[in-house]
Coordinates of C-alpha atoms in Angstrom, one line a residue:
X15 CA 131.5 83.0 115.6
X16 CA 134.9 84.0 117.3
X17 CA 136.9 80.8 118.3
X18 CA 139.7 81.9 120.6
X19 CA 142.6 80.4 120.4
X20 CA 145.8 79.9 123.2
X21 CA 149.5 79.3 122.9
X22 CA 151.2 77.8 125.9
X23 CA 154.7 78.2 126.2
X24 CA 156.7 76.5 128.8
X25 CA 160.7 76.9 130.2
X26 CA 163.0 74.4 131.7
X27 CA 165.9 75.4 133.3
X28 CA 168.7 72.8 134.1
X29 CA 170.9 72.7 136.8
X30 CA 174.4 70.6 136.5
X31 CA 176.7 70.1 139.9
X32 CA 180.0 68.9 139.6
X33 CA 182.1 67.5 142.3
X34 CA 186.1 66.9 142.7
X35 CA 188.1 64.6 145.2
X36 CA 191.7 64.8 145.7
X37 CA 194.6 62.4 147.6
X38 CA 198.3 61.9 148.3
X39 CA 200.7 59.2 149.6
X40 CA 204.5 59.7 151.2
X41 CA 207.4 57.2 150.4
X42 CA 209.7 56.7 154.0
X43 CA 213.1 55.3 153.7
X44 CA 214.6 52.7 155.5
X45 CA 216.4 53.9 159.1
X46 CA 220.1 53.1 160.5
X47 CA 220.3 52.6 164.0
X48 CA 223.1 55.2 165.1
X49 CA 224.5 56.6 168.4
X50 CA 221.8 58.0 170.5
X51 CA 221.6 61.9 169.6
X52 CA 220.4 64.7 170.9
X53 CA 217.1 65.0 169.4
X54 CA 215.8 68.1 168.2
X55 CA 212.6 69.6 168.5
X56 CA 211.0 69.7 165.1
X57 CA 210.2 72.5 163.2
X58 CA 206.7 73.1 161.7
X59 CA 206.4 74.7 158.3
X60 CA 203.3 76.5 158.1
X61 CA 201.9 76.9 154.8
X62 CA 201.0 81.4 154.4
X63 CA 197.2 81.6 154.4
X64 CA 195.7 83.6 152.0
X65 CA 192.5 85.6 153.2
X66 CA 190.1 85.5 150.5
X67 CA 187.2 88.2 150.7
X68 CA 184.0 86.9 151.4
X69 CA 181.7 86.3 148.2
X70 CA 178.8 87.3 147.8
X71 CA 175.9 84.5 147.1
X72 CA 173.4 85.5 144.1
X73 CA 170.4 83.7 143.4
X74 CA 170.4 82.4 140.5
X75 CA 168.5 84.1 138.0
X76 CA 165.8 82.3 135.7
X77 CA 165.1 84.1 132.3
X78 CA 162.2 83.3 131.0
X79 CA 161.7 83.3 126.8
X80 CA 158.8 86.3 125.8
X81 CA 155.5 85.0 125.2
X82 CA 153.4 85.6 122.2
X83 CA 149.7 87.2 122.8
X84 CA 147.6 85.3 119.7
X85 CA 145.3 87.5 118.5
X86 CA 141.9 85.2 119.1
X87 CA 140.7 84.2 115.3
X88 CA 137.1 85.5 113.8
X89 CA 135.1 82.9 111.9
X90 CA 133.4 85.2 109.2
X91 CA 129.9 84.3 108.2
X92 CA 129.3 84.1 104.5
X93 CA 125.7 84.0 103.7
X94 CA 124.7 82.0 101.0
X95 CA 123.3 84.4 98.3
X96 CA 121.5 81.3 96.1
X97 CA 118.8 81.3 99.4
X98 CA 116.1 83.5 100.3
X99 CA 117.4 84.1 103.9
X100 CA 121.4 84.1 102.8
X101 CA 120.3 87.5 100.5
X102 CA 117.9 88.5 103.4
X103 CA 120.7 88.5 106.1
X104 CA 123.1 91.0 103.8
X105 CA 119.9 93.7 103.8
X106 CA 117.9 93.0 106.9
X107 CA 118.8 92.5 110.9
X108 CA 115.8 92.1 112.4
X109 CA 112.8 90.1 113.6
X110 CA 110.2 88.7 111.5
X111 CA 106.7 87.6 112.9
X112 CA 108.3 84.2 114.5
X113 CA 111.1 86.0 116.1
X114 CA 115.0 86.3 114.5
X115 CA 114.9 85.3 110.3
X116 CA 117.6 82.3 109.9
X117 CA 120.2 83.5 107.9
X118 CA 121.3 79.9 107.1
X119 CA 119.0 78.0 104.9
X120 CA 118.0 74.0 106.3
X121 CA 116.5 71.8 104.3
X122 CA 113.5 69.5 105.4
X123 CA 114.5 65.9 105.7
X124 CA 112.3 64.1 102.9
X125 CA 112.3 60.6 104.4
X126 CA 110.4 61.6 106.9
X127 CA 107.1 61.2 106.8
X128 CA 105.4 64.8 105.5
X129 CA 102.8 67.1 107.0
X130 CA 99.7 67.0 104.5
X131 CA 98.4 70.3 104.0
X132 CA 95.7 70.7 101.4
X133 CA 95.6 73.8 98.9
X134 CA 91.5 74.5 97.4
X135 CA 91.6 77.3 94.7
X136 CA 89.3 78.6 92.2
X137 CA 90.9 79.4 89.0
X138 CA 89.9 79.4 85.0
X139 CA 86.5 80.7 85.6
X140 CA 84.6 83.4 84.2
X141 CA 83.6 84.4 88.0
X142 CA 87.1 85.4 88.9
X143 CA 90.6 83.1 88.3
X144 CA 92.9 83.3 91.2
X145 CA 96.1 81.3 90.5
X146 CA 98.3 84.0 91.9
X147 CA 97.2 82.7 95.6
X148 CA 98.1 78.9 94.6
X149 CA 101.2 80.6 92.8
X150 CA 102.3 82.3 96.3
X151 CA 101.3 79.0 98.7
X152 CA 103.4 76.5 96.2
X153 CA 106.2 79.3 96.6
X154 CA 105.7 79.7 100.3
X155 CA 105.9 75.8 101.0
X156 CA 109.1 75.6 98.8
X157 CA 110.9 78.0 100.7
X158 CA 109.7 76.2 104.2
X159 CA 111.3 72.9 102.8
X160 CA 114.3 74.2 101.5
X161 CA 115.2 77.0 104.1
X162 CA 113.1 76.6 107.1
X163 CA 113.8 73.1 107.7
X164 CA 110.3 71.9 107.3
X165 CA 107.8 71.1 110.1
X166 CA 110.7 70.8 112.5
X167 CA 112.3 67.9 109.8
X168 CA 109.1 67.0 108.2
X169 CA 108.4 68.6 104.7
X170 CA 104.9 70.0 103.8
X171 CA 103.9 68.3 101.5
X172 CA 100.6 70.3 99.4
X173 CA 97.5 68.0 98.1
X174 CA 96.1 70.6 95.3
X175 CA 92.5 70.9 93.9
X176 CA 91.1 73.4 91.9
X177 CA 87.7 74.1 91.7
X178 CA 85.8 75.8 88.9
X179 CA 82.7 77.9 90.4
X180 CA 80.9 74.8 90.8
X181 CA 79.6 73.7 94.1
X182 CA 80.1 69.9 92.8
X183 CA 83.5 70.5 92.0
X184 CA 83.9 72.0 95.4
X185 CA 82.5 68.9 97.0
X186 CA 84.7 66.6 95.1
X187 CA 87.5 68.6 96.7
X188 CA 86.7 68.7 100.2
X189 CA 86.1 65.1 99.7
X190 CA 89.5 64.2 97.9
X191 CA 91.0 66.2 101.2
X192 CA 89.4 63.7 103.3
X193 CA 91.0 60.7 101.1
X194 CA 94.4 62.0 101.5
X195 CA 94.1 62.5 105.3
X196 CA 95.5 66.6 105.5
X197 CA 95.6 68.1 108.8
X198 CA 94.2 71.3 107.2
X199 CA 93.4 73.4 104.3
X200 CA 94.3 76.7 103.2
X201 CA 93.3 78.4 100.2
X202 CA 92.8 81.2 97.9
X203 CA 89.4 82.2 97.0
X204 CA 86.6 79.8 96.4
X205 CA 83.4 80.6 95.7
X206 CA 82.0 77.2 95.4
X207 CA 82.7 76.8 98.9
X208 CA 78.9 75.8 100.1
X209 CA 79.8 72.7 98.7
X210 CA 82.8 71.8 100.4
X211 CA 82.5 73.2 103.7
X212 CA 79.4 71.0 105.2
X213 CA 81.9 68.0 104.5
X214 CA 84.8 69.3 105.8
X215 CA 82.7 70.7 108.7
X216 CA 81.5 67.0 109.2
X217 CA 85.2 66.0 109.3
X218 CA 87.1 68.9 111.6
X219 CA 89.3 69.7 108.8
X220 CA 89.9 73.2 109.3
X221 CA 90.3 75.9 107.0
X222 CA 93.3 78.0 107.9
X223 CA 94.0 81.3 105.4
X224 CA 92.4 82.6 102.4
X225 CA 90.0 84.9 101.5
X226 CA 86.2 84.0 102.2
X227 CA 83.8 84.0 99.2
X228 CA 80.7 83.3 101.1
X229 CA 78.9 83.8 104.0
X230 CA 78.9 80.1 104.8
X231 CA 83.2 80.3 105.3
X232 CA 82.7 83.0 107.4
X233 CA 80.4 81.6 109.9
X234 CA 82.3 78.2 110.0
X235 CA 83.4 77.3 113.4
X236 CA 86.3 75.5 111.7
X237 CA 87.3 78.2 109.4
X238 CA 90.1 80.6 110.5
X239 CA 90.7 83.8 108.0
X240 CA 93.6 86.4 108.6
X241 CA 91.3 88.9 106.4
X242 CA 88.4 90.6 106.8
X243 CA 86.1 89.7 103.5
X244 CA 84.4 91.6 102.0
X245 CA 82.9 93.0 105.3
X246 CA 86.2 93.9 106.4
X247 CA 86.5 96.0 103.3
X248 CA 83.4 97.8 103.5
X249 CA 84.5 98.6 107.3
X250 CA 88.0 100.1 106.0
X251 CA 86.1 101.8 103.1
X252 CA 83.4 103.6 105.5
X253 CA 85.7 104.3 108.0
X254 CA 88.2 106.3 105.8
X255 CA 85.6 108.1 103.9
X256 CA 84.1 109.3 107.4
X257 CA 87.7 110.1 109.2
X258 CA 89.7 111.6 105.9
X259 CA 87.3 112.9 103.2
X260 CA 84.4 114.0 106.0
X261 CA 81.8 112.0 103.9
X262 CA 78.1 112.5 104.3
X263 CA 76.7 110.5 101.4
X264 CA 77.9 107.0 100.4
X265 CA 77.3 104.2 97.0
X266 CA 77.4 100.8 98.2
X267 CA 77.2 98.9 94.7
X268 CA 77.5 95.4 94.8
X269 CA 77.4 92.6 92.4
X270 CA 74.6 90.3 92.7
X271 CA 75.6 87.0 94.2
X272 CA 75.4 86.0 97.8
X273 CA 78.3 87.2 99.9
X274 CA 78.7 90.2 98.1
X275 CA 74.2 91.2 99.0
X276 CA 74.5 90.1 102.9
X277 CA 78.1 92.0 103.6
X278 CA 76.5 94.7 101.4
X279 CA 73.2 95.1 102.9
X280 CA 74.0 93.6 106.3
X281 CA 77.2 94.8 107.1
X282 CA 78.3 97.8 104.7
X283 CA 75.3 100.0 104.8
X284 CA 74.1 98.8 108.5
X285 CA 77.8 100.2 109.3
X286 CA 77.6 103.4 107.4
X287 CA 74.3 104.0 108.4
X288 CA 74.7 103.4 111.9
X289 CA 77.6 106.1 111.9
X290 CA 75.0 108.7 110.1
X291 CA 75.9 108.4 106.7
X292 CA 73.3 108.5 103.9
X293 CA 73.3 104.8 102.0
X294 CA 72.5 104.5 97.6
X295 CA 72.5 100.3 97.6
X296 CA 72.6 99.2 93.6
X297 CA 73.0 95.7 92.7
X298 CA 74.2 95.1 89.4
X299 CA 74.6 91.6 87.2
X300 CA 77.8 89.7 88.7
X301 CA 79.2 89.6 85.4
X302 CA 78.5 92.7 84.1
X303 CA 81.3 94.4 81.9
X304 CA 79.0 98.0 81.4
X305 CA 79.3 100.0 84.1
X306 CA 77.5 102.6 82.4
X307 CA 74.4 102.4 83.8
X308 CA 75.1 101.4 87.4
X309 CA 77.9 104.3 87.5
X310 CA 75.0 107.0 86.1
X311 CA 73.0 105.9 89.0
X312 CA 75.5 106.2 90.9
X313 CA 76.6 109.8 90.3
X314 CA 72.9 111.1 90.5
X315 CA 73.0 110.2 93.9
X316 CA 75.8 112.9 94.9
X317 CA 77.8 111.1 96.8
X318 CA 81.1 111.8 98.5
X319 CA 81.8 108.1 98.0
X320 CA 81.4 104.8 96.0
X321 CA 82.4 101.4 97.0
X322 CA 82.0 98.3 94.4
X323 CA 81.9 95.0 95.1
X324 CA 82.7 93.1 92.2
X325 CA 84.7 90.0 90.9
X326 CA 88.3 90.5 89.5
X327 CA 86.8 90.8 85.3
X328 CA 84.7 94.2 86.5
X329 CA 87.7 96.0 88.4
X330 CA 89.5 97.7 84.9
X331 CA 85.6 98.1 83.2
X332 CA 84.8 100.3 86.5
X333 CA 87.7 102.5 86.6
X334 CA 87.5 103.2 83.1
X335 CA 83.8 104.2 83.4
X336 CA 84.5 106.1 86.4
X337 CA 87.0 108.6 84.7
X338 CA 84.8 108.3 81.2
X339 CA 82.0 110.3 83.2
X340 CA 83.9 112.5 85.0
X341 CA 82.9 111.2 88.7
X342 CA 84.4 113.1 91.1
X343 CA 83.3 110.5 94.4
X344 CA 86.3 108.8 95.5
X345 CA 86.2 105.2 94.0
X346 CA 87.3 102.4 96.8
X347 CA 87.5 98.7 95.2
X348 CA 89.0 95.3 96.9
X349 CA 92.8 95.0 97.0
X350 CA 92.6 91.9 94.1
X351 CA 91.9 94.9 92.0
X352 CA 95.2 96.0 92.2
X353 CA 97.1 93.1 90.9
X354 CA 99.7 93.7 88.2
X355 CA 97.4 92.1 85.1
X356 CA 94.3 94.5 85.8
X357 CA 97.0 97.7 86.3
X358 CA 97.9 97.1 82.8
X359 CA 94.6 97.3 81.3
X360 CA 92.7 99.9 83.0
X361 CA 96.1 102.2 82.7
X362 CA 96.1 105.5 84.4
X363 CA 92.3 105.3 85.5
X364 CA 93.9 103.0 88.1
X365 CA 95.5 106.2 89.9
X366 CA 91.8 107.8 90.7
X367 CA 91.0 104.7 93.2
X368 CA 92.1 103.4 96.7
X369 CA 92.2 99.7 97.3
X370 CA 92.1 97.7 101.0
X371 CA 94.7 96.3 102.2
X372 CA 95.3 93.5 104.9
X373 CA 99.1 93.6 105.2
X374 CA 101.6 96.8 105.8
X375 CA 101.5 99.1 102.1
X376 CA 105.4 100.7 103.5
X377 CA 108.6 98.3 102.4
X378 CA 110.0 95.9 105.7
X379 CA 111.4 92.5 106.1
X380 CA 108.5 90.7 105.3
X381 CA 107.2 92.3 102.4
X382 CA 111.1 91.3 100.9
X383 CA 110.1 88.0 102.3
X384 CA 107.1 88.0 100.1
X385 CA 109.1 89.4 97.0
X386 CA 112.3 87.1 97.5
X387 CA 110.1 84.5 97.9
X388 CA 108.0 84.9 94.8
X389 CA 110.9 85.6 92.9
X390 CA 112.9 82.1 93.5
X391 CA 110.6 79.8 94.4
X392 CA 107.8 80.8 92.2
X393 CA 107.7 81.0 87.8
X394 CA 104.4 82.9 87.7
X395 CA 103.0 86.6 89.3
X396 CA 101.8 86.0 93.0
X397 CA 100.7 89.5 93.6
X398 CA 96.9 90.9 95.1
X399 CA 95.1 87.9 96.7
X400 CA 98.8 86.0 97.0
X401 CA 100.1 88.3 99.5
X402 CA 96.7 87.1 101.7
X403 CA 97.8 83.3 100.7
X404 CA 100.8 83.3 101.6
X405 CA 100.3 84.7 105.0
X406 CA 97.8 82.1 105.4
X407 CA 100.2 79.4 104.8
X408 CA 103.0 80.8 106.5
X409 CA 100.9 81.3 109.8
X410 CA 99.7 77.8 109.2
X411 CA 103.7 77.1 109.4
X412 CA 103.7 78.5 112.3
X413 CA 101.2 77.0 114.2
X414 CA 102.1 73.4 112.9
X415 CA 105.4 74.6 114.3
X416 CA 104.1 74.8 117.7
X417 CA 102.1 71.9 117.6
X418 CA 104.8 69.5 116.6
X419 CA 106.6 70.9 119.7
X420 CA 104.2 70.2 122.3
X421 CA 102.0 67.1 123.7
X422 CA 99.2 67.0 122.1
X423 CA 101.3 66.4 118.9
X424 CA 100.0 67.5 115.0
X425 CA 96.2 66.8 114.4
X426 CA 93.5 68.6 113.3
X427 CA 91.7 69.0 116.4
X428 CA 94.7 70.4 118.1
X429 CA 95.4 72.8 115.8
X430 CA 91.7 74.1 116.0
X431 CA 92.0 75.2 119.9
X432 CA 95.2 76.2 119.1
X433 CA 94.0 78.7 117.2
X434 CA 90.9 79.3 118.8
X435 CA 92.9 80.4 121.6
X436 CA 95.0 83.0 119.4
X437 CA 94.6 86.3 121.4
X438 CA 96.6 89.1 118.9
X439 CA 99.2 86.3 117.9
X440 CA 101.7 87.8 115.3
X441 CA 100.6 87.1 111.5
X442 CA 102.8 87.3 108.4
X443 CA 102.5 90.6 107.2
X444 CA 99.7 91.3 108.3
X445 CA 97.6 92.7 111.5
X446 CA 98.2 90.3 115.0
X447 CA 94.6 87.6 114.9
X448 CA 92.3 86.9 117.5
X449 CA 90.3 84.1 116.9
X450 CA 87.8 84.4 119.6
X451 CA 84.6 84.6 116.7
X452 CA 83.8 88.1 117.9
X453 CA 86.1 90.5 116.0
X454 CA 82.9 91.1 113.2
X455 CA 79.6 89.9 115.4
X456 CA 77.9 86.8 113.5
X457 CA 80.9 86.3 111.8
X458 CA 83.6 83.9 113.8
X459 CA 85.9 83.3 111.1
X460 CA 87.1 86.8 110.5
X461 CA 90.0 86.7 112.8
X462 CA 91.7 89.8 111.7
X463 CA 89.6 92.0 109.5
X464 CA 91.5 95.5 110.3
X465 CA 92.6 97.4 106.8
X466 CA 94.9 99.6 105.5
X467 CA 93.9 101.9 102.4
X468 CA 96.8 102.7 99.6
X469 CA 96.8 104.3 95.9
X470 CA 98.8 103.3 92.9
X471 CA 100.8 105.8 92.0
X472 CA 103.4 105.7 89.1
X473 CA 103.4 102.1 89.8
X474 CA 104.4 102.4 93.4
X475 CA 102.0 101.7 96.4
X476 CA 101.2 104.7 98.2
X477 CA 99.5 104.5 101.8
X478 CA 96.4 106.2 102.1
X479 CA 96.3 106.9 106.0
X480 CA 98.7 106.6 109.4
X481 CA 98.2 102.9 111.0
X482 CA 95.5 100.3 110.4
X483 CA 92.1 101.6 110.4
X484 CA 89.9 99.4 113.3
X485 CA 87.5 97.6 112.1
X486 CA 86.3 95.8 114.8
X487 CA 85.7 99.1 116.8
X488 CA 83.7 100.1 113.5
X489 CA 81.4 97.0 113.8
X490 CA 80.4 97.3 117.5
X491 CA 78.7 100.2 116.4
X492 CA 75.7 98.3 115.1
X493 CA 76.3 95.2 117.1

């Protein structure tokens, strides 16, 4: 910030007149009276003049003292390098999804009352453990209240419940979100969700972020994903086998649980069907750990291409069978199977697959948002389904943001038309939503199921293709 600065000086000059009188007096002495005289005429003495050349008048001259020209001072901005956006500001000028980043942090004010968001995750189950999602919204929410300034003062304050697999437990947590009175819910993954979804359906709580587990979240009128499912996936899988490896002949293996059969069957091979591709379906046990048999299926078919749907505890178990028989087909799994715990176990098998992606793969200002984040505001790993949940809570941010600012005030029912009337609105790192319900037909939740493909290559993400692979152009195919 400059702050000019002026100097004024000023002059006086002073003038001083002087002025001089002068007098005299003459003394007579006394007469005699004598004898008249002759009188004679007096003489005058005149005084010799003296003719003095005419002078010259000169204004008088004013000097005036030099001024000074003072430079105008430069406040220098010193970013604070203990914040997120104080580090961000020394690496980064530019815009992130909600316009210019702050590059000084504001905290939220905690005596005011908070904005209750509620957080549903499924972790410490033998169907897939997901804490890196609630890692990355806890981290995420931290940074909003310490940097961001809150919900334009008013901290977010998460209500937590972690569910188990079990559509009960579910239930008790959509109900324990009612209790506490949130405006919405965002979450990781939960595949109990059949539970909790009716209740918080009954209530116009809406779901806002996440990743849908089952069909029921992603026909919800109240649900609102920035992610395409599993459908998504299968789209960005067909897609890129057709357009970059000229595929004729496609796997579509799936583990045997609901979401994972209908996107399979009703989505996946509808799709690659409907753009001429020849379709192997093979269910397979949802926890199955031998891939053996489902892979030697798979290879007899000859195909160019194999997709599996499975939960996280299959993803190392396939790519180690995969490279054990020699299977040449391109291998495409879901992006959760690229998280940093299943790298190190299925080692460099990990290299021979492509994973989907929701957000940009190349390095920009919000992927260090996402790092920075996780790195000061976060004392676990947040990586593969956290990048989705925390672009699920920051758009919620965002919204709320809005909201707050506006008429109709922060409530539930607002912030479902306000999204509802999203039409490509930016999104965290991550493709612009439209909320419309008809990016993926039958499937209103999906508000942004477009992918991006990438390898894992020496550790390092590597994109797969040029721009994000359209999904919803895909889908219209079959209707």
């Amino acid at each position: 910030m400059l702050i000019p600065k002026t100097k004024l000086l000023s002059v006086g000059v002073f003038l001083l007149a002087v002025s001089c009188s002068e007098s005299s007096t003459t003394t007579v002495a006394p007469t005699t009276t004598v004898a008249p005289t002759t009188t004679v005429a007096p003489t005058t003495t005149v005084a010799p003049t003296t003719t003095v050349a005419p002078t010259t008048t000169v204004a008088p001259t004013t000097t005036v003292a030099p001024t000074t020209t003072v430079a105008p001072t430069t406040t220098t901005f010193t970013p604070d390098l203990e914040t997120v956006v104080g580090r961000l500001s020394l690496d980064w000028d530019g815009n992130w999804f909600m316009g210019q980043l702050p590059v000084e942090a504001v905290k939220a004010d905690f005596d005011l009352d908070p904005v209750l968001v509620g957080l549903i995750n499924m972790e410490n189950s033998p169907a897939g453990s997901f804490p890196e999602a609630r890692v990355a919204i806890e981290a995420a929410a931290g940074w909003v209240n310490s940097e961001l300034g809150g919900i334009n003062g008013r901290p977010i304050e998460l209500v937590t419940c972690i569910t188990d697999f079990s559509i009960e437990k579910s239930q008790s947590c959509a109900q324990e979100m009612v209790m506490a009175g949130v405006v919405a819910i965002t979450t990781g993954i939960d595949v109990g969700s059949n539970g909790s979804l009716p209740i918080l359906e009954q209530n116009r709580i809406p779901i806002v972020g996440g990743i849908p587990a089952n069909m029921v979240e992603m026909k919800s009128p109240i649900a609102f994903y920035f992610s395409g499912a599993t459908p998504g996936g299968y789209g960005g899988f067909i897609g890129h086998a057709i357009e970059y490896l000229d595929a004729s002949r496609i796997v579509l293996a799936h583990g045997e649980f609901e979401s994972f059969t209908i996107a399979t069957r009703e989505y996946g091979a509808a799709l690659a069907e409907a753009l001429g591709l020849e379709v192997e379906v093979i269910p397979f046990p949802l926890f199955s750990l031998d891939f053996l048999p489902v892979l030697t299926k798979a290879a007899e078919f000859d195909p160019d291409a194999i997709v599996v749907a499975a939960a996280d505890l299959s993803c190392a178990p396939v790519m180690q069978t995969m490279v054990e028989l020699g299977i040449e087909a391109q291998l495409y799994l879901v992006g959760a199977c690229a998280a940093d715990e299943i790298q190190e176990v299925a080692g460099s098998a990990i290299e021979s697959v492509l994973f989907n992606s929701e957000g940009p793969i190349s390095e920009g200002l919000e992927g260090s948002i996402f790092e920075e984040v996780v790195e000061q505001y976060a004392d676990e790993p947040a990586g593969g389904v956290g990048t989705v949940a925390m672009r699920g809570l920051l758009n919620l941010y965002s919204l709320l943001l809005e909201l707050d600012q506006s008429e109709s005030g922060i409530s539930s029912e607002s912030l479902i038309e306000l999204i509802q009337n999203s039409n490509q609105r930016p999104s965290f790192w991550g493709h612009p939503y439209t909320c419309d319900g008809n990016q993926i037909p039958g499937l209103p939740a999906l508000c942004a199921p477009q992918q991006k493909l990438f390898s894992i290559e020496d550790g390092e993400l590597v994109p797969a293709h040029y721009g994000w692979i359209d999904t919803p152009a895909l889908f219209a195919e079959i209707g």
